[in-house]
Amino acid sequence: ANRGEIAVRILKTCQRLGIRTAVTYSEADSDSLHVRLADKAYCIGPKEAAASYLNIDAILDAAKRAEADAIHPGYGFLAESPALAQACADANIGFVGPKADVIEKMGSKVEAKKIAEEAGLPVVPGHYGTQDDATLRKAAKRIGFPVFIKASAGGGGKGMRLVEDDKTFLKTLALARQEAKSAFGDETVLLEKAILNPRHIEVQVAGDKHGNVVHLFERECSIQRRHQKIIEEAPAGFLDEKMRAALFDYAIRITKAIGYDSLGTIEFLYDQDTGEAYFLEMNTRLQVEHPVTELVTGLDLVALQIAIAAGDAIPFAQGDLAVSGWAIEARVNAEAPADDFRPEIGPVLLYDEPQGDGVRVDSGVAAGSEVMPWYDSMLAKVIAHGKDREEARRRLSAALANYALAGVTTNIAFLGDVLAHPNFSERPLTTRFLTESFPDGWKEAPAAADATLAGIAYVLHVESGAPGSGAPGASIPLHSPWQSLGPWRVVDQSVNPGVTHLRLQRQDTAEDVKIAGHDGEYCVIRGEQRIDIRAKRLADNRICLWMDGERHEFRAAITEDQIVIAGDGHNTVFTLESHLAAEQSASAPQTTHHTLYAPMPGLITALSVAKGDRVKTGDVLVVMEAMKLVHNLVAEADGI
């Protein structure tokens, strides 16, 4: 009962175990990867998650039609829903997770903290009670700013907002409640003192129906954006053995206290300034970052989770477990890190996963997949394992540099820069890593622009069939615009045959280039610059290019109006423009201070103004939901 990479991940373990699978899907996901891989698939509703992936009745109906023995909820959506767990119990269908009452207790951050305190775990100072605005505001003042407002029923950074001072408290409270209601169906919030230099360390635990409980060591998850993790590793570096042992003890204590009988994660905040650790929450499900634990323990956690749900005892004791090497995971998201991690949508035009020793990719997309605004922005995870932290880091960096995922903007280049930053290797990670390492925000280093443009020009020149260009061959299956655009051309017919004129648009910049040549020897003209290249086409969408004695290898794909080039660690999409297209675009609507543009399709949840209202720059005009986040669209100028 899920989608994306976690559904694919679970399917692979089930296939290895010989378990037949059925999946649910929304109307938007009818051709998604998890649907293609399953034995059966059932549509459970329209594209909106609330009407499909969060529809318990539709999920149970599909399970009954499939004659399913059990439901695995993955993570997100209904993974921590006591209602789904109870519905499975009532229908005599197994639930791959803990009992409904345990989910309910630990799903409430308020109840979870009470249980933690009773079990002797330290907790962060906060307010977990009355919900009216005045009481919450008063409590925030008592705790002392800055404070976090958090969704009581949630996790993953949804419904979580930092408040710096009293002036913005009520406005931020309204946004947090709205996100909590949208993501979890419950607008209850709690307040917590904001620890300003924390590390996010968690302990993987497992319990079974026979009373056995073990921990599977710890993970470091401190590198985050918008309170959501982007890099995780196991074990945690720069952590002394005394604190590590204390965290294991705390995790075992609370797991036993609630009679836990599945996989779960106990999350802690470790104050780097004081050396104190606090219980944060328990996630009663599989975690996104579970692969790093798998790689250092040699376990398949999905298989273990399924076995426990079937009533099996945990097949090992605590003393049988040991950490082997180091593993680091990077979450690949459809987002623009250079633009405050704005979520992105669009098609995956080019896809090729990295390979190598110790490298693993868990992906929910393939070439042709569509990234939509209705769901989370995570597309895949790249995980690397090595004998130590440095080897794992190097392997992961190399894997990301060789990951061709283009068409939709991703954070792949950003992840590479995070791993390469000295702060990653030289000191303890904290949740302030990004602001300290990239104080002015992250900006993508320019790709090897000459090589990229030369590669694009070469592909288009050959695909155009320009006389003497080497002729379009069938050695790679590029889709050519010259085969489908009718009279539309980027070739200037007034120039000498064999010269291709191109206008390439990327975001707000355009480049005009020309290329001529044949039989592997080509010349690219870029303004006053002449670039001499040798190039040839290889198999599997690959282009090999030599320039100034340096070899570059690209993968390329062409749509009717775009060319995608992946290589040298960059995934770049250029729009092709003819002179006619350029003239037509001049008459298209232009962004001005008098026009408000949404960054992507989404659901309008609040219209904050009416005709005739006077607004100032920065005033919120519209509130929109997209990709599980709430976006405030604001006035860019004073006006009416």
PDB file of C-alpha atoms in Angstrom, residues 205-462:
ATOM      1  CA  VAL A 205      15.351  -1.597  16.869  1.00  0.00           C
ATOM      2  CA  ALA A 206      13.483  -4.847  16.281  1.00  0.00           C
ATOM      3  CA  GLY A 207      11.051  -6.671  18.526  1.00  0.00           C
ATOM      4  CA  ASP A 208       9.031  -9.817  17.889  1.00  0.00           C
ATOM      5  CA  LYS A 209       5.831 -11.398  19.184  1.00  0.00           C
ATOM      6  CA  HIS A 210       7.859 -13.599  21.576  1.00  0.00           C
ATOM      7  CA  GLY A 211       9.254 -10.746  23.675  1.00  0.00           C
ATOM      8  CA  ASN A 212      12.687 -10.593  22.057  1.00  0.00           C
ATOM      9  CA  VAL A 213      14.152  -7.103  21.477  1.00  0.00           C
ATOM     10  CA  VAL A 214      17.458  -6.150  19.841  1.00  0.00           C
ATOM     11  CA  HIS A 215      19.028  -2.977  18.511  1.00  0.00           C
ATOM     12  CA  LEU A 216      20.689  -2.888  15.097  1.00  0.00           C
ATOM     13  CA  PHE A 217      23.079  -0.045  15.947  1.00  0.00           C
ATOM     14  CA  GLU A 218      22.808   3.643  15.158  1.00  0.00           C
ATOM     15  CA  ARG A 219      22.582   5.992  12.180  1.00  0.00           C
ATOM     16  CA  GLU A 220      23.600   9.628  11.764  1.00  0.00           C
ATOM     17  CA  CYS A 221      20.934  11.709   9.982  1.00  0.00           C
ATOM     18  CA  SER A 222      21.979  15.279  10.775  1.00  0.00           C
ATOM     19  CA  ILE A 223      22.342  16.716   7.274  1.00  0.00           C
ATOM     20  CA  GLN A 224      18.853  17.995   6.532  1.00  0.00           C
ATOM     21  CA  ARG A 225      16.954  20.560   4.532  1.00  0.00           C
ATOM     22  CA  ARG A 226      13.515  21.721   5.643  1.00  0.00           C
ATOM     23  CA  HIS A 227      13.927  19.306   8.580  1.00  0.00           C
ATOM     24  CA  GLN A 228      14.061  16.406   6.127  1.00  0.00           C
ATOM     25  CA  LYS A 229      17.117  14.188   5.901  1.00  0.00           C
ATOM     26  CA  ILE A 230      19.221  14.150   2.735  1.00  0.00           C
ATOM     27  CA  ILE A 231      22.393  12.274   3.790  1.00  0.00           C
ATOM     28  CA  GLU A 232      22.402   9.395   6.284  1.00  0.00           C
ATOM     29  CA  GLU A 233      25.118   7.044   7.440  1.00  0.00           C
ATOM     30  CA  ALA A 234      25.860   4.124   9.707  1.00  0.00           C
ATOM     31  CA  PRO A 235      27.500   4.106  12.119  1.00  0.00           C
ATOM     32  CA  ALA A 236      27.563   7.699  13.431  1.00  0.00           C
ATOM     33  CA  GLY A 237      30.980   9.329  13.283  1.00  0.00           C
ATOM     34  CA  PHE A 238      32.577  11.435  16.025  1.00  0.00           C
ATOM     35  CA  LEU A 239      30.507   9.730  18.763  1.00  0.00           C
ATOM     36  CA  ASP A 240      32.164   8.394  21.894  1.00  0.00           C
ATOM     37  CA  GLU A 241      31.453   4.837  22.986  1.00  0.00           C
ATOM     38  CA  LYS A 242      29.881   5.880  26.288  1.00  0.00           C
ATOM     39  CA  MET A 243      27.186   7.939  24.517  1.00  0.00           C
ATOM     40  CA  ARG A 244      26.692   5.228  21.905  1.00  0.00           C
ATOM     41  CA  ALA A 245      26.057   2.651  24.665  1.00  0.00           C
ATOM     42  CA  ALA A 246      23.645   5.046  26.425  1.00  0.00           C
ATOM     43  CA  LEU A 247      21.603   5.515  23.243  1.00  0.00           C
ATOM     44  CA  PHE A 248      21.391   1.735  22.747  1.00  0.00           C
ATOM     45  CA  ASP A 249      20.220   1.343  26.338  1.00  0.00           C
ATOM     46  CA  TYR A 250      17.556   4.051  25.955  1.00  0.00           C
ATOM     47  CA  ALA A 251      16.319   2.469  22.712  1.00  0.00           C
ATOM     48  CA  ILE A 252      16.008  -1.013  24.196  1.00  0.00           C
ATOM     49  CA  ARG A 253      14.255   0.344  27.292  1.00  0.00           C
ATOM     50  CA  ILE A 254      11.459   2.146  25.466  1.00  0.00           C
ATOM     51  CA  THR A 255      11.037  -0.664  22.911  1.00  0.00           C
ATOM     52  CA  LYS A 256      10.460  -3.162  25.724  1.00  0.00           C
ATOM     53  CA  ALA A 257       8.242  -0.740  27.656  1.00  0.00           C
ATOM     54  CA  ILE A 258       5.658  -0.648  24.850  1.00  0.00           C
ATOM     55  CA  GLY A 259       5.786  -4.358  23.955  1.00  0.00           C
ATOM     56  CA  TYR A 260       7.011  -3.593  20.457  1.00  0.00           C
ATOM     57  CA  ASP A 261       6.765  -6.347  17.840  1.00  0.00           C
ATOM     58  CA  SER A 262       8.151  -5.046  14.545  1.00  0.00           C
ATOM     59  CA  LEU A 263      10.970  -2.919  13.124  1.00  0.00           C
ATOM     60  CA  GLY A 264      11.155   0.621  14.450  1.00  0.00           C
ATOM     61  CA  THR A 265      13.477   3.533  15.012  1.00  0.00           C
ATOM     62  CA  ILE A 266      14.137   5.527  18.184  1.00  0.00           C
ATOM     63  CA  GLU A 267      15.255   9.041  17.280  1.00  0.00           C
ATOM     64  CA  PHE A 268      17.413  11.242  19.507  1.00  0.00           C
ATOM     65  CA  LEU A 269      18.642  14.813  19.493  1.00  0.00           C
ATOM     66  CA  TYR A 270      22.227  15.040  20.663  1.00  0.00           C
ATOM     67  CA  ASP A 271      23.227  18.553  21.760  1.00  0.00           C
ATOM     68  CA  GLN A 272      26.719  19.018  20.349  1.00  0.00           C
ATOM     69  CA  ASP A 273      27.297  21.989  22.679  1.00  0.00           C
ATOM     70  CA  THR A 274      26.422  20.246  25.961  1.00  0.00           C
ATOM     71  CA  GLY A 275      26.947  16.568  25.148  1.00  0.00           C
ATOM     72  CA  GLU A 276      23.405  15.711  26.281  1.00  0.00           C
ATOM     73  CA  ALA A 277      21.008  13.462  24.348  1.00  0.00           C
ATOM     74  CA  TYR A 278      17.216  13.693  24.335  1.00  0.00           C
ATOM     75  CA  PHE A 279      14.512  11.282  23.148  1.00  0.00           C
ATOM     76  CA  LEU A 280      12.811  12.843  20.131  1.00  0.00           C
ATOM     77  CA  GLU A 281      10.296  10.309  18.816  1.00  0.00           C
ATOM     78  CA  MET A 282       9.752   6.735  17.715  1.00  0.00           C
ATOM     79  CA  ASN A 283       8.986   5.843  14.119  1.00  0.00           C
ATOM     80  CA  THR A 284       6.905   2.667  14.111  1.00  0.00           C
ATOM     81  CA  ARG A 285       7.828   1.708  10.569  1.00  0.00           C
ATOM     82  CA  LEU A 286      10.650   1.071   8.150  1.00  0.00           C
ATOM     83  CA  GLN A 287      12.836   4.157   7.658  1.00  0.00           C
ATOM     84  CA  VAL A 288      13.918   5.723   4.370  1.00  0.00           C
ATOM     85  CA  GLU A 289      17.519   5.255   5.516  1.00  0.00           C
ATOM     86  CA  HIS A 290      17.230   1.549   6.332  1.00  0.00           C
ATOM     87  CA  PRO A 291      19.712   0.538   3.554  1.00  0.00           C
ATOM     88  CA  VAL A 292      22.731   1.875   5.469  1.00  0.00           C
ATOM     89  CA  THR A 293      21.867  -0.422   8.366  1.00  0.00           C
ATOM     90  CA  GLU A 294      21.422  -3.319   5.943  1.00  0.00           C
ATOM     91  CA  LEU A 295      24.841  -2.750   4.406  1.00  0.00           C
ATOM     92  CA  VAL A 296      26.739  -2.620   7.723  1.00  0.00           C
ATOM     93  CA  THR A 297      24.879  -5.564   9.302  1.00  0.00           C
ATOM     94  CA  GLY A 298      24.334  -7.793   6.253  1.00  0.00           C
ATOM     95  CA  LEU A 299      20.607  -8.056   7.045  1.00  0.00           C
ATOM     96  CA  ASP A 300      17.575  -7.606   4.814  1.00  0.00           C
ATOM     97  CA  LEU A 301      15.340  -5.506   7.070  1.00  0.00           C
ATOM     98  CA  VAL A 302      12.270  -5.906   4.876  1.00  0.00           C
ATOM     99  CA  ALA A 303      12.633  -9.692   5.047  1.00  0.00           C
ATOM    100  CA  LEU A 304      13.076  -9.480   8.835  1.00  0.00           C
ATOM    101  CA  GLN A 305      10.006  -7.234   9.114  1.00  0.00           C
ATOM    102  CA  ILE A 306       7.893  -9.660   7.099  1.00  0.00           C
ATOM    103  CA  ALA A 307       9.096 -12.654   9.137  1.00  0.00           C
ATOM    104  CA  ILE A 308       8.236 -10.910  12.429  1.00  0.00           C
ATOM    105  CA  ALA A 309       4.780 -10.015  11.091  1.00  0.00           C
ATOM    106  CA  ALA A 310       4.291 -13.699  10.227  1.00  0.00           C
ATOM    107  CA  GLY A 311       5.007 -14.635  13.847  1.00  0.00           C
ATOM    108  CA  ASP A 312       8.608 -15.785  13.538  1.00  0.00           C
ATOM    109  CA  ALA A 313      11.089 -15.113  16.320  1.00  0.00           C
ATOM    110  CA  ILE A 314      14.059 -12.862  15.609  1.00  0.00           C
ATOM    111  CA  PRO A 315      16.641 -15.414  14.373  1.00  0.00           C
ATOM    112  CA  PHE A 316      19.668 -13.929  16.164  1.00  0.00           C
ATOM    113  CA  ALA A 317      20.684 -12.551  19.552  1.00  0.00           C
ATOM    114  CA  GLN A 318      22.216  -9.169  20.286  1.00  0.00           C
ATOM    115  CA  GLY A 319      25.654 -10.695  20.641  1.00  0.00           C
ATOM    116  CA  ASP A 320      25.464 -12.170  17.148  1.00  0.00           C
ATOM    117  CA  LEU A 321      25.380  -8.712  15.578  1.00  0.00           C
ATOM    118  CA  ALA A 322      28.327  -6.532  14.622  1.00  0.00           C
ATOM    119  CA  VAL A 323      28.977  -3.505  12.425  1.00  0.00           C
ATOM    120  CA  SER A 324      31.024  -4.200   9.308  1.00  0.00           C
ATOM    121  CA  GLY A 325      32.482  -1.159   7.569  1.00  0.00           C
ATOM    122  CA  TRP A 326      30.602   2.068   6.871  1.00  0.00           C
ATOM    123  CA  ALA A 327      27.637   2.994   4.687  1.00  0.00           C
ATOM    124  CA  ILE A 328      26.387   6.390   3.488  1.00  0.00           C
ATOM    125  CA  GLU A 329      23.107   7.119   1.708  1.00  0.00           C
ATOM    126  CA  ALA A 330      22.130  10.142  -0.401  1.00  0.00           C
ATOM    127  CA  ARG A 331      18.493  10.916  -1.178  1.00  0.00           C
ATOM    128  CA  VAL A 332      17.985  11.994  -4.779  1.00  0.00           C
ATOM    129  CA  ASN A 333      15.097  14.441  -4.967  1.00  0.00           C
ATOM    130  CA  ALA A 334      13.334  16.296  -7.747  1.00  0.00           C
ATOM    131  CA  GLU A 335      14.184  19.762  -6.488  1.00  0.00           C
ATOM    132  CA  ALA A 336      16.279  22.838  -7.247  1.00  0.00           C
ATOM    133  CA  PRO A 337      18.829  23.233  -4.415  1.00  0.00           C
ATOM    134  CA  ALA A 338      20.023  26.561  -5.841  1.00  0.00           C
ATOM    135  CA  ASP A 339      16.485  27.927  -5.473  1.00  0.00           C
ATOM    136  CA  ASP A 340      15.869  27.069  -1.802  1.00  0.00           C
ATOM    137  CA  PHE A 341      15.224  23.413  -2.678  1.00  0.00           C
ATOM    138  CA  ARG A 342      12.075  24.226  -4.623  1.00  0.00           C
ATOM    139  CA  PRO A 343      10.349  20.960  -5.622  1.00  0.00           C
ATOM    140  CA  GLU A 344      10.394  20.243  -9.361  1.00  0.00           C
ATOM    141  CA  ILE A 345       8.123  18.295 -11.659  1.00  0.00           C
ATOM    142  CA  GLY A 346       8.563  16.920 -15.150  1.00  0.00           C
ATOM    143  CA  PRO A 347       9.522  13.833 -17.136  1.00  0.00           C
ATOM    144  CA  VAL A 348      12.574  11.643 -16.615  1.00  0.00           C
ATOM    145  CA  LEU A 349      14.050  11.799 -20.117  1.00  0.00           C
ATOM    146  CA  LEU A 350      17.357  10.088 -19.449  1.00  0.00           C
ATOM    147  CA  TYR A 351      18.055   7.450 -16.821  1.00  0.00           C
ATOM    148  CA  ASP A 352      21.123   5.308 -16.169  1.00  0.00           C
ATOM    149  CA  GLU A 353      22.076   4.087 -12.694  1.00  0.00           C
ATOM    150  CA  PRO A 354      25.681   4.035 -11.454  1.00  0.00           C
ATOM    151  CA  GLN A 355      27.349   0.732 -10.713  1.00  0.00           C
ATOM    152  CA  GLY A 356      30.489  -0.355  -8.893  1.00  0.00           C
ATOM    153  CA  ASP A 357      31.831  -2.114  -5.822  1.00  0.00           C
ATOM    154  CA  GLY A 358      29.761  -1.326  -2.748  1.00  0.00           C
ATOM    155  CA  VAL A 359      27.221   0.788  -4.661  1.00  0.00           C
ATOM    156  CA  ARG A 360      23.464   0.265  -4.411  1.00  0.00           C
ATOM    157  CA  VAL A 361      20.593   2.267  -5.938  1.00  0.00           C
ATOM    158  CA  ASP A 362      17.004   2.075  -4.667  1.00  0.00           C
ATOM    159  CA  SER A 363      14.904   3.857  -7.266  1.00  0.00           C
ATOM    160  CA  GLY A 364      11.253   4.414  -8.005  1.00  0.00           C
ATOM    161  CA  VAL A 365      11.721   5.884 -11.483  1.00  0.00           C
ATOM    162  CA  ALA A 366      12.989   4.914 -14.917  1.00  0.00           C
ATOM    163  CA  ALA A 367      13.287   6.597 -18.287  1.00  0.00           C
ATOM    164  CA  GLY A 368       9.811   7.817 -19.189  1.00  0.00           C
ATOM    165  CA  SER A 369       8.622   8.246 -15.580  1.00  0.00           C
ATOM    166  CA  GLU A 370       6.742  11.448 -14.787  1.00  0.00           C
ATOM    167  CA  VAL A 371       7.447  13.394 -11.583  1.00  0.00           C
ATOM    168  CA  MET A 372       4.132  14.877 -10.457  1.00  0.00           C
ATOM    169  CA  PRO A 373       3.135  17.509  -7.899  1.00  0.00           C
ATOM    170  CA  TRP A 374       0.876  15.136  -5.984  1.00  0.00           C
ATOM    171  CA  TYR A 375       3.548  13.183  -4.119  1.00  0.00           C
ATOM    172  CA  ASP A 376       6.887  13.458  -2.328  1.00  0.00           C
ATOM    173  CA  SER A 377       9.861  14.728  -4.326  1.00  0.00           C
ATOM    174  CA  MET A 378      12.178  11.786  -3.549  1.00  0.00           C
ATOM    175  CA  LEU A 379      13.013   9.774  -6.656  1.00  0.00           C
ATOM    176  CA  ALA A 380      15.769   7.416  -5.533  1.00  0.00           C
ATOM    177  CA  LYS A 381      18.518   6.711  -3.023  1.00  0.00           C
ATOM    178  CA  VAL A 382      22.167   6.024  -3.791  1.00  0.00           C
ATOM    179  CA  ILE A 383      23.992   4.086  -1.081  1.00  0.00           C
ATOM    180  CA  ALA A 384      27.675   3.199  -0.851  1.00  0.00           C
ATOM    181  CA  HIS A 385      29.463   0.803   1.504  1.00  0.00           C
ATOM    182  CA  GLY A 386      33.179   0.736   2.252  1.00  0.00           C
ATOM    183  CA  LYS A 387      35.677  -0.565   4.761  1.00  0.00           C
ATOM    184  CA  ASP A 388      35.644   2.849   6.481  1.00  0.00           C
ATOM    185  CA  ARG A 389      33.870   6.210   6.249  1.00  0.00           C
ATOM    186  CA  GLU A 390      36.283   7.699   3.726  1.00  0.00           C
ATOM    187  CA  GLU A 391      36.000   4.778   1.313  1.00  0.00           C
ATOM    188  CA  ALA A 392      32.206   4.887   1.553  1.00  0.00           C
ATOM    189  CA  ARG A 393      32.281   8.653   0.905  1.00  0.00           C
ATOM    190  CA  ARG A 394      34.538   8.283  -2.143  1.00  0.00           C
ATOM    191  CA  ARG A 395      32.394   5.498  -3.593  1.00  0.00           C
ATOM    192  CA  LEU A 396      29.202   7.491  -3.079  1.00  0.00           C
ATOM    193  CA  SER A 397      30.739  10.612  -4.650  1.00  0.00           C
ATOM    194  CA  ALA A 398      31.810   8.623  -7.688  1.00  0.00           C
ATOM    195  CA  ALA A 399      28.402   6.977  -7.976  1.00  0.00           C
ATOM    196  CA  LEU A 400      26.585  10.328  -7.923  1.00  0.00           C
ATOM    197  CA  ALA A 401      28.932  11.717 -10.572  1.00  0.00           C
ATOM    198  CA  ASN A 402      27.999   8.767 -12.795  1.00  0.00           C
ATOM    199  CA  TYR A 403      24.238   8.907 -12.166  1.00  0.00           C
ATOM    200  CA  ALA A 404      22.414  10.029 -15.306  1.00  0.00           C
ATOM    201  CA  LEU A 405      18.992  11.206 -14.193  1.00  0.00           C
ATOM    202  CA  ALA A 406      17.874  14.122 -16.311  1.00  0.00           C
ATOM    203  CA  GLY A 407      14.789  15.818 -17.661  1.00  0.00           C
ATOM    204  CA  VAL A 408      13.573  16.951 -14.271  1.00  0.00           C
ATOM    205  CA  THR A 409      15.867  19.071 -12.077  1.00  0.00           C
ATOM    206  CA  THR A 410      17.465  17.053  -9.266  1.00  0.00           C
ATOM    207  CA  ASN A 411      19.824  17.610  -6.348  1.00  0.00           C
ATOM    208  CA  ILE A 412      22.525  15.209  -7.599  1.00  0.00           C
ATOM    209  CA  ALA A 413      25.225  17.866  -8.120  1.00  0.00           C
ATOM    210  CA  PHE A 414      24.388  19.383  -4.726  1.00  0.00           C
ATOM    211  CA  LEU A 415      24.776  15.998  -2.990  1.00  0.00           C
ATOM    212  CA  GLY A 416      28.201  15.637  -4.572  1.00  0.00           C
ATOM    213  CA  ASP A 417      29.254  19.034  -3.207  1.00  0.00           C
ATOM    214  CA  VAL A 418      28.009  18.104   0.289  1.00  0.00           C
ATOM    215  CA  LEU A 419      30.163  14.969   0.311  1.00  0.00           C
ATOM    216  CA  ALA A 420      33.168  16.902  -1.013  1.00  0.00           C
ATOM    217  CA  HIS A 421      32.927  19.689   1.587  1.00  0.00           C
ATOM    218  CA  PRO A 422      35.674  19.603   4.255  1.00  0.00           C
ATOM    219  CA  ASN A 423      33.040  19.931   6.994  1.00  0.00           C
ATOM    220  CA  PHE A 424      31.698  16.503   6.033  1.00  0.00           C
ATOM    221  CA  SER A 425      34.956  14.741   6.763  1.00  0.00           C
ATOM    222  CA  GLU A 426      36.629  16.850   9.409  1.00  0.00           C
ATOM    223  CA  ARG A 427      34.110  17.437  12.195  1.00  0.00           C
ATOM    224  CA  PRO A 428      30.841  16.164  13.719  1.00  0.00           C
ATOM    225  CA  LEU A 429      27.771  16.725  11.564  1.00  0.00           C
ATOM    226  CA  THR A 430      24.933  18.839  12.967  1.00  0.00           C
ATOM    227  CA  THR A 431      21.620  19.981  11.545  1.00  0.00           C
ATOM    228  CA  ARG A 432      23.342  23.328  10.870  1.00  0.00           C
ATOM    229  CA  PHE A 433      25.624  21.677   8.317  1.00  0.00           C
ATOM    230  CA  LEU A 434      24.046  23.290   5.255  1.00  0.00           C
ATOM    231  CA  THR A 435      23.849  26.823   6.644  1.00  0.00           C
ATOM    232  CA  GLU A 436      27.427  26.631   7.919  1.00  0.00           C
ATOM    233  CA  SER A 437      28.878  24.944   4.848  1.00  0.00           C
ATOM    234  CA  PHE A 438      26.945  26.994   2.279  1.00  0.00           C
ATOM    235  CA  PRO A 439      26.217  30.272   4.137  1.00  0.00           C
ATOM    236  CA  ASP A 440      25.116  32.056   0.956  1.00  0.00           C
ATOM    237  CA  GLY A 441      23.127  29.096  -0.284  1.00  0.00           C
ATOM    238  CA  TRP A 442      24.357  26.459  -2.695  1.00  0.00           C
ATOM    239  CA  LYS A 443      25.125  27.438  -6.260  1.00  0.00           C
ATOM    240  CA  GLU A 444      25.910  24.860  -8.882  1.00  0.00           C
ATOM    241  CA  ALA A 445      29.405  25.079 -10.289  1.00  0.00           C
ATOM    242  CA  PRO A 446      29.244  25.592 -14.038  1.00  0.00           C
ATOM    243  CA  ALA A 447      29.473  22.382 -15.990  1.00  0.00           C
ATOM    244  CA  ALA A 448      32.269  21.981 -18.498  1.00  0.00           C
ATOM    245  CA  ALA A 449      30.277  24.404 -20.633  1.00  0.00           C
ATOM    246  CA  ASP A 450      32.426  24.096 -23.750  1.00  0.00           C
ATOM    247  CA  ALA A 451      32.291  20.320 -23.641  1.00  0.00           C
ATOM    248  CA  THR A 452      28.561  20.270 -22.898  1.00  0.00           C
ATOM    249  CA  LEU A 453      27.733  22.638 -25.757  1.00  0.00           C
ATOM    250  CA  ALA A 454      30.054  20.797 -28.085  1.00  0.00           C
ATOM    251  CA  GLY A 455      28.384  17.517 -27.198  1.00  0.00           C
ATOM    252  CA  ILE A 456      24.932  18.972 -27.776  1.00  0.00           C
ATOM    253  CA  ALA A 457      25.985  20.530 -31.058  1.00  0.00           C
ATOM    254  CA  TYR A 458      27.501  17.264 -32.237  1.00  0.00           C
ATOM    255  CA  VAL A 459      24.383  15.236 -31.423  1.00  0.00           C
ATOM    256  CA  LEU A 460      22.068  17.706 -33.139  1.00  0.00           C
ATOM    257  CA  HIS A 461      24.350  18.126 -36.146  1.00  0.00           C
ATOM    258  CA  VAL A 462      24.452  14.385 -36.742  1.00  0.00           C
TER     259      VAL A 462
END
